[in-house]
Coordinates of C-alpha atoms and ligand atoms in Angstrom, one line a residue:
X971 CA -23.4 -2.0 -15.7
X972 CA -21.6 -2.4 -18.6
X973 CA -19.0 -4.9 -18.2
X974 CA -15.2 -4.5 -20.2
X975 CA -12.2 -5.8 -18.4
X976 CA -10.3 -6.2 -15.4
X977 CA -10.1 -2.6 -14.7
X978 CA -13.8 -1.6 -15.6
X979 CA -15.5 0.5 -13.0
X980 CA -19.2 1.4 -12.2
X981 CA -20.2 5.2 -11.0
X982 CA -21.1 5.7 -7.3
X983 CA -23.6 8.5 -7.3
X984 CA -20.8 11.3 -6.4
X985 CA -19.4 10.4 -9.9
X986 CA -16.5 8.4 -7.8
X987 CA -15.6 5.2 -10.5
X988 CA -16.0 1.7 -8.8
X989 CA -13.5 -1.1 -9.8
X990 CA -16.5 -4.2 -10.0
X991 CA -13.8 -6.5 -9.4
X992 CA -11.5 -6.6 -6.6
X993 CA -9.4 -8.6 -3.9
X994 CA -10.8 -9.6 -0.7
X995 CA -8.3 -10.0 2.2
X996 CA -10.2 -11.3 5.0
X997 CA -8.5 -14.0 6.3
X998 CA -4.9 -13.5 4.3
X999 CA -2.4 -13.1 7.2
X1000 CA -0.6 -9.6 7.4
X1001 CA 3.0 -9.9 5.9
X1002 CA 3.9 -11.6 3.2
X1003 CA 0.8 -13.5 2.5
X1004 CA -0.9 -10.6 2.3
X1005 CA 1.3 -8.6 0.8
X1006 CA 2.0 -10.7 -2.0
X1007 CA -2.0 -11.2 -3.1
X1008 CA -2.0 -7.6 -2.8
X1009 CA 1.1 -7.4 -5.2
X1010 CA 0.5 -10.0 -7.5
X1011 CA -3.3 -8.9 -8.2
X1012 CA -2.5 -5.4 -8.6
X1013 CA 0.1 -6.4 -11.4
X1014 CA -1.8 -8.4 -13.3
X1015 CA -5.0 -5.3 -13.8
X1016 CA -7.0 -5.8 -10.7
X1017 CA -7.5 -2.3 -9.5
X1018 CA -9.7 -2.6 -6.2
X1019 CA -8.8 -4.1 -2.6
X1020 CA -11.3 -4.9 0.2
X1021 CA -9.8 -5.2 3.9
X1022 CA -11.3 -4.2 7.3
X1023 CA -9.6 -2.7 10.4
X1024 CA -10.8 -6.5 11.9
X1025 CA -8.7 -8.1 9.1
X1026 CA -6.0 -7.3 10.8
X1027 CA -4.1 -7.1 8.1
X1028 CA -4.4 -3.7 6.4
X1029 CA -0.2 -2.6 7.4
X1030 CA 0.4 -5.9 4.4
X1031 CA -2.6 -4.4 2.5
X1032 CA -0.6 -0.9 2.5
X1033 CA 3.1 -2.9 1.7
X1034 CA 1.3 -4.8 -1.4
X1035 CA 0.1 -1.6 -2.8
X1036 CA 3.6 -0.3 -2.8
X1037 CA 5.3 -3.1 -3.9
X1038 CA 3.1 -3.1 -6.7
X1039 CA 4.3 -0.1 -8.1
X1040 CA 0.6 0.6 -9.5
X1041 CA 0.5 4.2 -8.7
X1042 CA -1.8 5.3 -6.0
X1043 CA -4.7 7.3 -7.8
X1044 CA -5.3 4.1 -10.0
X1045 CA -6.0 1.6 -6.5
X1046 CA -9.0 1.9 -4.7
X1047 CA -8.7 1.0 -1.1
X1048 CA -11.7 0.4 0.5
X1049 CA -11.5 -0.7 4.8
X1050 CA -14.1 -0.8 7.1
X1051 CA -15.1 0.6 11.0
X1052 CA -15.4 -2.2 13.2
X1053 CA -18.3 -2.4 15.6
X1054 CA -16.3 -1.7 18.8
X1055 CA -15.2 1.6 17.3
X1056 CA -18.6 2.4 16.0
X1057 CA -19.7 6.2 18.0
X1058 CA -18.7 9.7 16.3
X1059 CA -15.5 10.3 17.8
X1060 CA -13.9 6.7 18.0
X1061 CA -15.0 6.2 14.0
X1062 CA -13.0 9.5 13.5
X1063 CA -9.8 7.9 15.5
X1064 CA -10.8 4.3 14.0
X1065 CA -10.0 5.8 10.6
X1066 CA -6.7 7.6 11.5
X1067 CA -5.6 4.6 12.6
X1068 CA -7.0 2.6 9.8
X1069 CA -5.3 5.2 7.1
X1070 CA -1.8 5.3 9.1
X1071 CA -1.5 1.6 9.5
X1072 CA -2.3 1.6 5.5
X1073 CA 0.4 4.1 5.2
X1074 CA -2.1 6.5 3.1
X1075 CA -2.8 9.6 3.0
X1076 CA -6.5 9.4 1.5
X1077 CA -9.3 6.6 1.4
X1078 CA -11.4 5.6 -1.4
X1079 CA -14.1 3.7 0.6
X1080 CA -15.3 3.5 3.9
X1081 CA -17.3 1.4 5.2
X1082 CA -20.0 1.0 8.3
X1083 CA -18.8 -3.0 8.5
X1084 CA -21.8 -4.0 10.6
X1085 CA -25.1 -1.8 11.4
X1086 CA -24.7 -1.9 15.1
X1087 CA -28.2 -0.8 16.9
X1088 CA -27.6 2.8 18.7
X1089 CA -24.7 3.6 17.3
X1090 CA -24.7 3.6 13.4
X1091 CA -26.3 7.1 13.1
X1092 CA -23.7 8.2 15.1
X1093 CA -21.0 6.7 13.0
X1094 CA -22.3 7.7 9.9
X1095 CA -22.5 11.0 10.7
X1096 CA -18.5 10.4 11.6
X1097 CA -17.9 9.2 7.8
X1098 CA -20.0 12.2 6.3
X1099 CA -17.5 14.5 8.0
X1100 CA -14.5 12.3 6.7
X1101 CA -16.0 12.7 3.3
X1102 CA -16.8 16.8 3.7
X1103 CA -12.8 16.9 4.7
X1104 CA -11.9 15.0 1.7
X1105 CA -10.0 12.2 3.7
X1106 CA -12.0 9.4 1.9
X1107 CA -13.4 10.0 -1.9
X1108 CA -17.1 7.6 -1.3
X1109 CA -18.9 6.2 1.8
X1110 CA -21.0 3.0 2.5
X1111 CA -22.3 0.7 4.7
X1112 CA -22.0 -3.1 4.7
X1113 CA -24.7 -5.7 6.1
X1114 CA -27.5 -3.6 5.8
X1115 CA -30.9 -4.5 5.4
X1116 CA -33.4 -2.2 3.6
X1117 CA -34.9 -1.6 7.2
X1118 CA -31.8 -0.3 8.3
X1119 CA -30.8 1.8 5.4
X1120 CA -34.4 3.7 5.4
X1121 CA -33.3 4.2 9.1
X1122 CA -30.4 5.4 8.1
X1123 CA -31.8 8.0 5.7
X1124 CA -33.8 9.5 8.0
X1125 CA -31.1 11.5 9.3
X1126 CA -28.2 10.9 6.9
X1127 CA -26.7 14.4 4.8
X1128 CA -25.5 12.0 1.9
X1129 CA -26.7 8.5 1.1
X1130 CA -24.6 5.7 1.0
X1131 CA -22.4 5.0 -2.2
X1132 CA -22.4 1.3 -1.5
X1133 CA -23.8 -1.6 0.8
X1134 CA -21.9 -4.4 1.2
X1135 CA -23.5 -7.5 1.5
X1136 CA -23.0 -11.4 1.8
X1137 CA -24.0 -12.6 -2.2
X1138 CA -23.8 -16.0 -4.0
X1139 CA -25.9 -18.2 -5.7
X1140 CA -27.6 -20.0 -2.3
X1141 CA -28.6 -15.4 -1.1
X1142 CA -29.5 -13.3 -3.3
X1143 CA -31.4 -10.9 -1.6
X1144 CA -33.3 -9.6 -5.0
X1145 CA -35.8 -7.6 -3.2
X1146 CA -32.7 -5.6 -1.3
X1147 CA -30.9 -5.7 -4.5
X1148 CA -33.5 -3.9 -6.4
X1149 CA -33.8 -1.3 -3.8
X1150 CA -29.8 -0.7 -3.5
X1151 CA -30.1 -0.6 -7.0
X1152 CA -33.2 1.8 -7.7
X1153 CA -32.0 3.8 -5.1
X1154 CA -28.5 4.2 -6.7
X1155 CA -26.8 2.6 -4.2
X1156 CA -23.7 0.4 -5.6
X1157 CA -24.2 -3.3 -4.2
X1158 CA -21.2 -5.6 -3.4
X1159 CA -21.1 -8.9 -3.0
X1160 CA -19.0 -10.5 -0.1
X1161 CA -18.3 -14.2 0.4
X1162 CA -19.2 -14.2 -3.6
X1163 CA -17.6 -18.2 -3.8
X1164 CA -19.5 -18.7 -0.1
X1165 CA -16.1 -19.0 1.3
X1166 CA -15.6 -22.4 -1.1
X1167 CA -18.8 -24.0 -0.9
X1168 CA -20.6 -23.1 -4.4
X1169 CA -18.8 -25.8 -5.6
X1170 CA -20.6 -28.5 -5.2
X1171 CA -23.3 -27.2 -6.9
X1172 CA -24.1 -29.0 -9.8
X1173 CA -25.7 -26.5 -12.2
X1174 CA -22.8 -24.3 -11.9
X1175 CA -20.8 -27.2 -13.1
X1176 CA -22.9 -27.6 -16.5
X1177 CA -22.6 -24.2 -17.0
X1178 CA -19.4 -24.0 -16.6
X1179 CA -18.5 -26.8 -18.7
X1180 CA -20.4 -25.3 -21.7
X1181 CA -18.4 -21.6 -21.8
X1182 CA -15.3 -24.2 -20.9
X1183 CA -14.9 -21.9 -17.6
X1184 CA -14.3 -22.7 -14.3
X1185 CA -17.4 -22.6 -11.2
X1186 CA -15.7 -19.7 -10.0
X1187 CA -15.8 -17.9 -13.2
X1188 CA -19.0 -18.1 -14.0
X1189 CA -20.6 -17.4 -10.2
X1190 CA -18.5 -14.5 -10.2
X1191 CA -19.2 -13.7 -13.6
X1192 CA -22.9 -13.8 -12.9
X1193 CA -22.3 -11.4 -10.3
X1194 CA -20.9 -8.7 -12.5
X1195 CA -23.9 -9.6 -15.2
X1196 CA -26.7 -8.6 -12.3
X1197 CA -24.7 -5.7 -11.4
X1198 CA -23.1 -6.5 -8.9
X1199 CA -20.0 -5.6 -7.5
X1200 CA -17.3 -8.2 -6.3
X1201 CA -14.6 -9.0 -4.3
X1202 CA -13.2 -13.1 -4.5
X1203 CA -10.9 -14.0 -2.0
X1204 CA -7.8 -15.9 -2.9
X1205 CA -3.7 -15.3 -1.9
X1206 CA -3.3 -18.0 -4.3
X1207 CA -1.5 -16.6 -7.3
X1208 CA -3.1 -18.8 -9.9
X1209 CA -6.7 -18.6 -8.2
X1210 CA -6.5 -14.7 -7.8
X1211 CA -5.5 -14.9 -12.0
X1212 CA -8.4 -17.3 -12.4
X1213 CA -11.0 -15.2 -10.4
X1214 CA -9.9 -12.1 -12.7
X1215 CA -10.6 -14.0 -15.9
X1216 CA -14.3 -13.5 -16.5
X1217 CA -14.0 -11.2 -20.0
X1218 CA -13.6 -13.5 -22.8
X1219 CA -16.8 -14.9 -22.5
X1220 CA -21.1 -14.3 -21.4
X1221 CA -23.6 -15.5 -19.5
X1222 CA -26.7 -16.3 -21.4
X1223 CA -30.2 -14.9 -20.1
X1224 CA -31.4 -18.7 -19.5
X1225 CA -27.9 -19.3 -17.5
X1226 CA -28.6 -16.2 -15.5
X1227 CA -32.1 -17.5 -14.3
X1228 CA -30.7 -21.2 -13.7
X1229 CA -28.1 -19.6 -11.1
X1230 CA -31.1 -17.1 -9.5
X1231 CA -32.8 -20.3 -9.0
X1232 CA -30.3 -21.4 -6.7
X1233 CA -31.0 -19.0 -4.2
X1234 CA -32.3 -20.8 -0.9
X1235 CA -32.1 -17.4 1.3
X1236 CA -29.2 -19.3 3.3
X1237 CA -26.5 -17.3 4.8
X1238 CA -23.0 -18.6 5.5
X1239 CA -22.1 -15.8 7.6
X1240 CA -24.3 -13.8 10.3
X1241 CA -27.9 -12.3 10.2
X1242 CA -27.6 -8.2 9.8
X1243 CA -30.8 -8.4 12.2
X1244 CA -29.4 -10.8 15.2
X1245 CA -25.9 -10.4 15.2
X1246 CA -23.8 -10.4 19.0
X1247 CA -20.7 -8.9 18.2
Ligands
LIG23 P1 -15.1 -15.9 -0.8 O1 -16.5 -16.3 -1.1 O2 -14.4 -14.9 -1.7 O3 -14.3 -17.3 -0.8 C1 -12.9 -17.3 -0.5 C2 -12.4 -18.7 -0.5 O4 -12.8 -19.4 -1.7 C3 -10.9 -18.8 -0.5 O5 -10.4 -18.8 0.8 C4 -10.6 -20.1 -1.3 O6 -10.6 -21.1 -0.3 C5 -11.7 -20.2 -2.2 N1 -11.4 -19.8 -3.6 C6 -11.2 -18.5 -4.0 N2 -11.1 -18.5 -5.4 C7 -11.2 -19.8 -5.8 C8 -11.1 -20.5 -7.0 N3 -10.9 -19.8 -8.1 N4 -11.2 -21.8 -7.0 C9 -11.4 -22.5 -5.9 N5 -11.5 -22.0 -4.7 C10 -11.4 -20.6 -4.6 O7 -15.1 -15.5 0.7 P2 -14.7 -14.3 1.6 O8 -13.3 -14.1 1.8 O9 -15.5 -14.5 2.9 O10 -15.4 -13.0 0.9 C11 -14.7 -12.2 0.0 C12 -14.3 -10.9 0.6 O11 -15.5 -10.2 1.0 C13 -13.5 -11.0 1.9 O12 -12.1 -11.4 1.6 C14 -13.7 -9.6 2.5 O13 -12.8 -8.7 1.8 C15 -15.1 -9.4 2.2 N6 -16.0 -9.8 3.3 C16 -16.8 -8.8 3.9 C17 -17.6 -9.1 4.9 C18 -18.5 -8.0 5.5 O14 -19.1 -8.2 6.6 N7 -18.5 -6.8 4.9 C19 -17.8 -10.4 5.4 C20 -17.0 -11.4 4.8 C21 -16.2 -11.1 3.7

């Protein structure tokens, strides 16, 4: 991936450009909390927003957009299918719904948000048909494991664009990564900052010291360096302008494998294989 500014992109493999940074919403109240992330990291280059239909907040997601004045073809909006709407039909309606209360006419994402057992063939073959009808410009999946994507593409038409996964310093996942990766399938880190707790970690904080960049910089930086797509949550102004400034400076190849030697395989959110929801 070759890394340039704010509003770099990588190529999904239907020639669709990825923003590798963007906004995550999940948790940022619809209305004017959202709204104004949305807004204020629009204006200031970001060009990619991450909510969910279970964010409950993608009417503030839609209102941000606008009031950004950034015109529409240069955003990419990416939601998700939650797992109670998950079936051919009600992932059809689950998306009207999704694009209305976004007030948009088109998607650039779409996303399986959890690979529920039984059903996800059925909903994938939903987004496919979204996709043929030009509705939504790239389809993924998020939280799968490689067990569940070869499943997947057993009786998929189109592979996946993307998979969204959990990714930080303490899960990295290589072996999944590699495959995403060799498979040219775009991977995305959620939870990048572990929801606030990379922190405390104290070799980010000598790295960070040396480039004279925050812990946040630098994890997220390191995402971007191993290819990996991001969204950072913040509806913090300055945090959202922090978490975008990761171009004046580079990770070193001995940084790189100090920060892979974090990873400790432990997840802060739930297990793509025993999950109850
Ligand atoms: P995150 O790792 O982005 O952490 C967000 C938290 O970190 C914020 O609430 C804030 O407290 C803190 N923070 C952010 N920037 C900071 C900074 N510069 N300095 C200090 N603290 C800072 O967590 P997340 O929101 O869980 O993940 C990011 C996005 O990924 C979500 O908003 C959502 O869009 C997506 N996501 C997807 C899934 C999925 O199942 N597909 C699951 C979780 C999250």
């Amino acid at each position: 991936m070759k890394i340039t500014d704010i509003k770099g992109t990588v190529p999904l493999h239907n020639g669709i450009k990825m923003p590798y940074l963007g906004l995550g919403v999940f948790q940022s109240q619809n209305g004017a909390e959202v709204i104004n992330a949305v807004s204020h990291a629009l204006k200031i280059g970001y060009r990619s927003i991450d909510t969910a239909s279970f964010y409950d907040n993608e009417e503030g997601v839609g209102e941000g957009i606008r009031k950004s004045d950034i015109p529409r073809p240069e955003v990419f909006v990416t939601t998700k299918v939650w797992n109670s709407d998950q079936g051919y039909d009600s992932t059809i309606s689950a998306f009207k719904a999704s694009l209305a209360r976004l007030g948009l006419d088109y998607l650039d994402l779409y996303l399986i948000h959890w690979p529920v057992k039984g059903k996800y063939k059925q909903t994938w073959r939903a987004l496919e048909t979204l996709y043929q009808d030009g509705l939504v410009k790239s389809i993924g999946v998020s939280n799968f494991l490689r067990h569940q994507l070869d499943d997947l593409l057993q009786t998929a038409d189109i592979k996946p664009m993307v998979n969204q996964m959990e990714f930080h310093p303490r899960l990295v996942q290589q072996g999944l990564l590699d495959y995403c990766q060799s498979n040219d399938i775009v991977y995305e880190a959620w939870s990048p900052l572990m929801q606030g707790h990379i922190f405390a970690i104290e070799d980010l904080t000598r790295i960070a010291s040396k480039h004279g960049k925050s812990i946040a910089q630098v994890t997220l930086r390191w995402n971007l360096q191993k290819g990996v797509v991001t969204i950072p949550k913040s509806s913090k102004p300055h945090r959202i302008e922090e978490n975008g400034g990761l171009f004046d400076f580079e990770l070193t190849a001995d940084d790189m494998s100090i920060i892979d030697a974090l990873d400790q395989g432990k997840r802060i959110g739930p297990d793509p294989d025993n999950f109850d929801f």
